[in-house]
CSV table of C-alpha atoms in Angstrom, one decimal:
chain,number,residue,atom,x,y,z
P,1,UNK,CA,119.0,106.8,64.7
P,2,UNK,CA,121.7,106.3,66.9
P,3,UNK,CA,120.0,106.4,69.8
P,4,UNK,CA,117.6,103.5,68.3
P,5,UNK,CA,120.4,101.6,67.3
P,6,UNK,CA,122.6,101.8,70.7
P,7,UNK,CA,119.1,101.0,72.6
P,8,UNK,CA,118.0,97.8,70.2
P,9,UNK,CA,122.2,96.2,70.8
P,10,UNK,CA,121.5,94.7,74.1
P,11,UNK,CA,120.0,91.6,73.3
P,12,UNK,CA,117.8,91.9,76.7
P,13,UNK,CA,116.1,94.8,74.9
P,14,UNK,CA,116.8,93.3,71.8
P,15,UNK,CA,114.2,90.0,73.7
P,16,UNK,CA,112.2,92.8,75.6
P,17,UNK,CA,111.0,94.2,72.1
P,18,UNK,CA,110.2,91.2,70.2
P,19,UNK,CA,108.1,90.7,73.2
P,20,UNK,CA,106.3,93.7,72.8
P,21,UNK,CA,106.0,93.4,69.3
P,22,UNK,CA,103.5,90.6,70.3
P,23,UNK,CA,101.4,92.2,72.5
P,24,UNK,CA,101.5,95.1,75.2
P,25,UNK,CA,102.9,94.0,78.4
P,26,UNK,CA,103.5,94.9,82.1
P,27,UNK,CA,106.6,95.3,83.8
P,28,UNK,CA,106.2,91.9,85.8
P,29,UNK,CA,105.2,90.0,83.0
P,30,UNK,CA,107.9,91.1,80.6
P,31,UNK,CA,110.8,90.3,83.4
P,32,UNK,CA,109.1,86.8,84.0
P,33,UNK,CA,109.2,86.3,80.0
P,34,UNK,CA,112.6,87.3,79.6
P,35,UNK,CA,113.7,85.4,82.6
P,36,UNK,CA,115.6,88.8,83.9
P,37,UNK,CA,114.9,90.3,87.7
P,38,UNK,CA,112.1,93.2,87.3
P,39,UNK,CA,114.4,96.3,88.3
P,40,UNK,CA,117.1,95.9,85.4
P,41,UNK,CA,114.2,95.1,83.1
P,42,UNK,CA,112.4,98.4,84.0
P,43,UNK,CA,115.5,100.1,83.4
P,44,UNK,CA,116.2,98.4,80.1
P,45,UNK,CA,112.3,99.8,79.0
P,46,UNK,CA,113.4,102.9,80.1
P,47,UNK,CA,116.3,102.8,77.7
P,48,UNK,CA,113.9,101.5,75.0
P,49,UNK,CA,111.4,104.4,75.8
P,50,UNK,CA,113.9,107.7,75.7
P,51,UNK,CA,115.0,106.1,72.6
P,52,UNK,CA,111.5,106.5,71.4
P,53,UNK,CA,110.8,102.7,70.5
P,54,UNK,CA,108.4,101.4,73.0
P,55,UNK,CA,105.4,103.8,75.6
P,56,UNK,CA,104.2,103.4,78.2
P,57,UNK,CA,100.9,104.3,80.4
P,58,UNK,CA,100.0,103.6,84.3
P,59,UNK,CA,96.7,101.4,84.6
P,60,UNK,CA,95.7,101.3,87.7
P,61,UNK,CA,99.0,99.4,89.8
P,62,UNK,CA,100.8,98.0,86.5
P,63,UNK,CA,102.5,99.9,83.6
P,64,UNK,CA,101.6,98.6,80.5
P,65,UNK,CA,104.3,99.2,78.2
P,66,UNK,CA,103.9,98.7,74.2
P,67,UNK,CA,105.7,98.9,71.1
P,68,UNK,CA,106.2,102.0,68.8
P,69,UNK,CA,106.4,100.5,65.7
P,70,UNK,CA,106.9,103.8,63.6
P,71,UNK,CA,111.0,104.1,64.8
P,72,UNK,CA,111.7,100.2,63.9
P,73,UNK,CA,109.6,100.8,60.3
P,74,UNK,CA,112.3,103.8,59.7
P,75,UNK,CA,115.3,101.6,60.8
P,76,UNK,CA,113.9,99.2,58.5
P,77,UNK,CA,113.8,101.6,55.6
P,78,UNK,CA,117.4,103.1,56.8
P,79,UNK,CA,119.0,99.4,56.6
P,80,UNK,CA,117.0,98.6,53.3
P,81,UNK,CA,118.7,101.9,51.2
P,82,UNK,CA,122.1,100.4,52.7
P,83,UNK,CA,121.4,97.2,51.2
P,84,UNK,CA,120.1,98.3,47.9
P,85,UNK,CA,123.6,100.7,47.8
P,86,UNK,CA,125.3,97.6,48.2
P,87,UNK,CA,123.5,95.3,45.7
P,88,UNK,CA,123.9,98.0,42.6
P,89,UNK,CA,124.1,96.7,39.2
P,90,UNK,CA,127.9,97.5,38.0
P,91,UNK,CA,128.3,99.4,41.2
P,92,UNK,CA,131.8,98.9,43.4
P,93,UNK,CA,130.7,95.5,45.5
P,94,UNK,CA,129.6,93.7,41.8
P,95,UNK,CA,133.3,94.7,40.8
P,96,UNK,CA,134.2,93.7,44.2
P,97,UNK,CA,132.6,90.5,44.0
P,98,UNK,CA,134.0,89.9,40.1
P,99,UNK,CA,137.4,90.4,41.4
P,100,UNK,CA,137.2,88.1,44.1
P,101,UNK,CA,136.4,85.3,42.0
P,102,UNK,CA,138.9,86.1,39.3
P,103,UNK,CA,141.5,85.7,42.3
P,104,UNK,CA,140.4,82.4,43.3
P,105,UNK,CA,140.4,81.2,39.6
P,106,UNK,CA,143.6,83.0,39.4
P,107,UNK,CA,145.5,81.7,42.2
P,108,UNK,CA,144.2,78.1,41.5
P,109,UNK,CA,146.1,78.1,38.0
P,110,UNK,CA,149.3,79.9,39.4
P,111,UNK,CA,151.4,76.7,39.8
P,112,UNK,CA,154.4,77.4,38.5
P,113,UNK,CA,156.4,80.8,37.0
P,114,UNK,CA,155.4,81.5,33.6
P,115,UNK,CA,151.9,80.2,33.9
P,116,UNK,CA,150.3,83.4,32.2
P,117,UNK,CA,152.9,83.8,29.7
P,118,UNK,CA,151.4,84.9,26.8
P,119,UNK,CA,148.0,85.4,28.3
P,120,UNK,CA,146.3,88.3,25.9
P,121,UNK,CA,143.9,91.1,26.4
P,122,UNK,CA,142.2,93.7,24.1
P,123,UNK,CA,140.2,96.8,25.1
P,124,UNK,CA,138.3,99.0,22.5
P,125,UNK,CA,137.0,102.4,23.3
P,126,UNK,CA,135.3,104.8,21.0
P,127,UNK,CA,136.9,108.2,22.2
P,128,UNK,CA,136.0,112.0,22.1
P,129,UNK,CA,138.6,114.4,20.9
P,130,UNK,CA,140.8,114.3,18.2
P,131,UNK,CA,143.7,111.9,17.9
P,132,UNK,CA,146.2,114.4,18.9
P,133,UNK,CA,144.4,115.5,22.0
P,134,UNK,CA,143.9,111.3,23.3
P,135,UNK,CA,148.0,111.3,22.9
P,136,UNK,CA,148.5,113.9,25.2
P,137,UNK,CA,146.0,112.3,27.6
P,138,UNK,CA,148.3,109.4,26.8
P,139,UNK,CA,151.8,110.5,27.2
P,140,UNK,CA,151.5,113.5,29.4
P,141,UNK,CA,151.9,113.0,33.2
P,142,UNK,CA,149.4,115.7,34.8
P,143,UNK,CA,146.8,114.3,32.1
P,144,UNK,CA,147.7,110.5,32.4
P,145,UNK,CA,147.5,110.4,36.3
P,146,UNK,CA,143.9,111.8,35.9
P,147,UNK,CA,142.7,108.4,34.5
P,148,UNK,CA,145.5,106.1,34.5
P,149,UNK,CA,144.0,103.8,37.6
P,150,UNK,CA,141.2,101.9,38.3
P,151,UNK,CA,138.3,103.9,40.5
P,152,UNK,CA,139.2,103.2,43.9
P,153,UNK,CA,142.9,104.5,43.3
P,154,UNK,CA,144.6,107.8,42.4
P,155,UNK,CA,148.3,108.2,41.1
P,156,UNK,CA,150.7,109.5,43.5
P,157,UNK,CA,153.9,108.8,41.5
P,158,UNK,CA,153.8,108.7,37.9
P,159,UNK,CA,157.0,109.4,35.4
P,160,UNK,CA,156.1,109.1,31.9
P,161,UNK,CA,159.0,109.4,29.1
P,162,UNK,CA,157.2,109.4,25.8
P,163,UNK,CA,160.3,108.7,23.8
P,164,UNK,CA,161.9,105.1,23.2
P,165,UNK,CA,163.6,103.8,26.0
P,166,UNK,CA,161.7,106.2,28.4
P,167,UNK,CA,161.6,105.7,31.6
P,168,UNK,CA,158.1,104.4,33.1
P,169,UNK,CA,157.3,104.9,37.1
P,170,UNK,CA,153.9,104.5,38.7
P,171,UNK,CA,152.9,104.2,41.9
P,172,UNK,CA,149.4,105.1,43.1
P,173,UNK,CA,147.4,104.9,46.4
P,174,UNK,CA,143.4,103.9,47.6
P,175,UNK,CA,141.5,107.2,46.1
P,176,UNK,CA,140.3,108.1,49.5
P,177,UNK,CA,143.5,107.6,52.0
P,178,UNK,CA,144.1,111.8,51.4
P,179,UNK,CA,146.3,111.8,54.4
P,180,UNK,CA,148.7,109.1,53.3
P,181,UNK,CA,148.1,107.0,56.0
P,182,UNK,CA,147.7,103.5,54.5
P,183,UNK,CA,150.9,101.8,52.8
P,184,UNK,CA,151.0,102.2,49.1
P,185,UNK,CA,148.9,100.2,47.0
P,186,UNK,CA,150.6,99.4,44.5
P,187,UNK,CA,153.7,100.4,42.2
P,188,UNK,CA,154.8,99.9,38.7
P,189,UNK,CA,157.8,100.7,36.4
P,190,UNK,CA,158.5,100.1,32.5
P,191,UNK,CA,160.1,101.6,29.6
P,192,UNK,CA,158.5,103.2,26.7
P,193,UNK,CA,159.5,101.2,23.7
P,194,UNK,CA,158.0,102.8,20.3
P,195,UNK,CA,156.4,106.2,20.0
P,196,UNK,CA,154.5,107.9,17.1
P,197,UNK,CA,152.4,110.9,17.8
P,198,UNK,CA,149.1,110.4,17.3
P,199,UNK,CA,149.3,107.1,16.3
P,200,UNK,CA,150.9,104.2,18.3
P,201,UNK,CA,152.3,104.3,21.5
P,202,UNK,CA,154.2,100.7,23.0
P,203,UNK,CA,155.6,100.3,26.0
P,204,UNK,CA,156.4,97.3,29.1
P,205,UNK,CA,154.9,97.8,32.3
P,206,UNK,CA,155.5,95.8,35.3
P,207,UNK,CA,154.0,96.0,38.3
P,208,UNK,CA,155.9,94.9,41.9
P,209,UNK,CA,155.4,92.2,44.5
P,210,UNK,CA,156.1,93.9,48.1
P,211,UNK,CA,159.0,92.3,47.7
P,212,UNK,CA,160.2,94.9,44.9
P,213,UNK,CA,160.5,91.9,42.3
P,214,UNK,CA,158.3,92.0,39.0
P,215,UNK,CA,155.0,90.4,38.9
P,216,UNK,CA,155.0,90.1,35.7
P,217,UNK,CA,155.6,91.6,32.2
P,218,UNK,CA,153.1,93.4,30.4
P,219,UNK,CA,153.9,94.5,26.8
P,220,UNK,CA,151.4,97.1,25.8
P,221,UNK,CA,150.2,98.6,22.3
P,222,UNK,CA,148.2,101.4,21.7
P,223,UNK,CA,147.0,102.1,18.4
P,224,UNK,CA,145.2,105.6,17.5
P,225,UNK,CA,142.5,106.3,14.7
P,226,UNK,CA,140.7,109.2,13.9
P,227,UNK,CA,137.3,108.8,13.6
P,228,UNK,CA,134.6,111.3,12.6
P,229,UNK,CA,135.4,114.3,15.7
P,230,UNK,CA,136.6,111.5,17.7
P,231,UNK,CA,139.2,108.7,18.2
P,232,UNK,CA,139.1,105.3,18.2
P,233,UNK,CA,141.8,103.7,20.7
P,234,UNK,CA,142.8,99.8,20.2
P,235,UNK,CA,144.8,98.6,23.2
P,236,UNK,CA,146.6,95.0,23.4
P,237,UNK,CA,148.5,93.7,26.5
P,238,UNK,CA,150.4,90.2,26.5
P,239,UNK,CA,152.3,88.9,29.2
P,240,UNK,CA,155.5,87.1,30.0
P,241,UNK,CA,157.7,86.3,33.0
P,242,UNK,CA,154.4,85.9,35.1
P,243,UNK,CA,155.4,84.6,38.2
P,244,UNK,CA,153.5,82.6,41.0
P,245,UNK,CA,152.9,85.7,43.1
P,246,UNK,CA,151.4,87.0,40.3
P,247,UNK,CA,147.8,86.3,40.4
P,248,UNK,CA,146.1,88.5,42.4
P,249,UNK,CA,147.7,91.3,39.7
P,250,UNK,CA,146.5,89.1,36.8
P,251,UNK,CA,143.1,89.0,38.4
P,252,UNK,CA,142.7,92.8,38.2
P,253,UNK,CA,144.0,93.7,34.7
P,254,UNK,CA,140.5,93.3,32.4
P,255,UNK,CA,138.4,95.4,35.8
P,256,UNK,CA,140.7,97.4,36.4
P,257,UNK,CA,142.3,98.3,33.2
P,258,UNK,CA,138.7,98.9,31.9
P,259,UNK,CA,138.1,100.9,34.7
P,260,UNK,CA,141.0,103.4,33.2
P,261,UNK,CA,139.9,103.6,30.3
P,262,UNK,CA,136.2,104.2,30.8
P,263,UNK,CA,138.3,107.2,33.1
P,264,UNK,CA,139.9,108.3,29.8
P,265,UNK,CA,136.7,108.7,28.1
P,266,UNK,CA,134.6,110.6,31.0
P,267,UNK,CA,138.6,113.0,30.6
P,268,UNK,CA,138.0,113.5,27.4
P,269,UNK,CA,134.2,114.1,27.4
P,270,UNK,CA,134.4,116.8,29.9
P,271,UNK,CA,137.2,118.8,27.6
P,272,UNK,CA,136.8,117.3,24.1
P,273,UNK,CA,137.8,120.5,23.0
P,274,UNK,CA,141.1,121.6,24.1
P,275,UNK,CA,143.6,122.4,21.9
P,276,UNK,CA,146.5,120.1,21.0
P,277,UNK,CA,149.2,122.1,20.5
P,278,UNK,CA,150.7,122.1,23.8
P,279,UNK,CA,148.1,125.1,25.1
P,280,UNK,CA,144.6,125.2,26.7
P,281,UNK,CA,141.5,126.7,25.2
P,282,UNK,CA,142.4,129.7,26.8
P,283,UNK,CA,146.3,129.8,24.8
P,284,UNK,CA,147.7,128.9,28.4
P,285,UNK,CA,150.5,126.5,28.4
P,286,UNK,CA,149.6,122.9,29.4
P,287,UNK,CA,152.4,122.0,32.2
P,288,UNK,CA,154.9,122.7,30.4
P,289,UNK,CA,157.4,121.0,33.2
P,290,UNK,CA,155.4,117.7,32.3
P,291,UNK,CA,156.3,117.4,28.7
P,292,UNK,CA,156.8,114.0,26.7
P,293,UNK,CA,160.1,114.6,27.4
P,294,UNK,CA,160.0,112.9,31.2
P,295,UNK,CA,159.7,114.8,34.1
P,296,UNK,CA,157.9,113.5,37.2
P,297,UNK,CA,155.2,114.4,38.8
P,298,UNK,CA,155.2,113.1,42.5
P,299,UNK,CA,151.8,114.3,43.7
P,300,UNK,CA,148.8,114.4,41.4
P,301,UNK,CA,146.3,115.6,43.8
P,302,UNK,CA,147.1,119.2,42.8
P,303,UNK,CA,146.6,117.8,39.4
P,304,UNK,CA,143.2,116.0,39.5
């Protein structure tokens, strides 16, 4: 495939083929068509023919080339499954694509600061596990950095206090940059403000501008209910002290937020079962330096 490609990126050969793909052709008459002297033209078909594209045959004084068009049909095919990757239903580029116009709307309505003040969102997810096994998923900082950012990111700071007045850290990185190499994504720090187990955990959140100022404010409420085997978990965000710079953060909270909590769920799903007394299934203690009590945990990959 990459010998086809390399061969069909000169646009002489590029011309040479869509002549061919008319008819079979000599030498002579192919240079005269694509207005090119006959000795880099036979080497161009050369190029075209190790690459498997076009053949060739001696009739008496000429050589007739012609197209293969087997090669080209898989190339086609090759480009088509890129395309219909791209153009999934609810796959990355449609949440690409959503974002992108949520920024422009965004950014249009960011004239002054506190123009989201007070803007609202509400998530609903129907969980697996029992309540007290969602508030560890919650609260606990090898748990929470296994779902606590959208799909293209992964935690590599997180600090979770589960206690009032806790302190709040997070700071995460592009899911895929294993080496460290690009800058930080993104960073976030709050403070835990109410806390019963099980139940309702609040807390503020705000994430930075590169700057190190807040974006924004986001006041969060969780509220936990069992349900049957499982959990229902109501989340509320409101804003305040959005700022102009803000928008393009604003943009991403209803994708990306989602995006966490369809995480949670898929978590959950995989070990609805584990205790929630602080242990495992198998009566191991769950990292037990990463209680509610507020430790750090300063690189999840280990933990995910």
């Amino acid at each position: 495939m990459d010998a086809l490609l390399a061969a069909l990126a000169d646009p002489v050969r590029l011309r040479l083929v869509s002549l061919l793909a008319e008819r079979p052709r000599p030498v002579g008459v192919l240079a005269q068509l694509a207005d090119a002297r006959q000795p880099q033209t036979t080497k161009h078909l050369q190029t075209l023919e190790r690459a498997g594209i076009v053949t060739s045959q001696r009739i008496g004084q000429r050589r007739i080339y012609a197209l293969r068009p087997g090669p080209l049909r898989e190339l086609a095919a090759a480009l088509s499954r890129l395309a219909d990757a791209a153009d999934q239903v609810g796959g990355p580029h449609t949440t690409y694509d959503r974002y992108g116009l949520r920024v422009h709307t965004e950014r249009l309505a960011a004239h002054e600061p506190g123009w989201a003040d007070d803007r609202s969102f509400t998530f609903h997810r129907s969980l697996p596990g029992r309540p007290g096994l969602v508030w560890r998923h919650l609260t606990e900082t090898a748990l929470l950095a296994r779902w606590w950012t959208p799909d293209d990111l992964r935690v590599c700071e997180l600090v979770f206090e589960a206690r009032p007045g806790g302190r709040i850290v997070q700071e995460y990185r592009d899911a895929e940059d294993t080496g460290d190499s690009e800058p930080v994504a993104g960073r976030a720090e709050g403070v835990v403000v109410d806390v019963s187990p099980g139940e309702r955990l609040a807390y503020r959140l705000s994430p930075l501008l590169p700057d190190g100022r807040p974006a924004f404010t986001a006041h969060i409420d969780m509220d936990l209910r069992p349900i049957g085997a499982g959990t229902d978990l109501d989340v509320r965000w409101r804003m305040t002290d959005s700022t102009v710079e803000s928008a393009d953060f604003v943009a991403g909270i209803e994708i990306g937020f989602g995006q966490s909590l369809d995480k949670l769920a898929a978590a959950l799903a995989a070990n609805p079962h584990d205790g929630t007394d602080g242990t495992d299934t198998d009566g191991t203690d769950t990292d037990s330096a990463d209680r509610a009590d507020g430790t750090a945990l300063t690189d999840t990959r280990s933990a995910t």
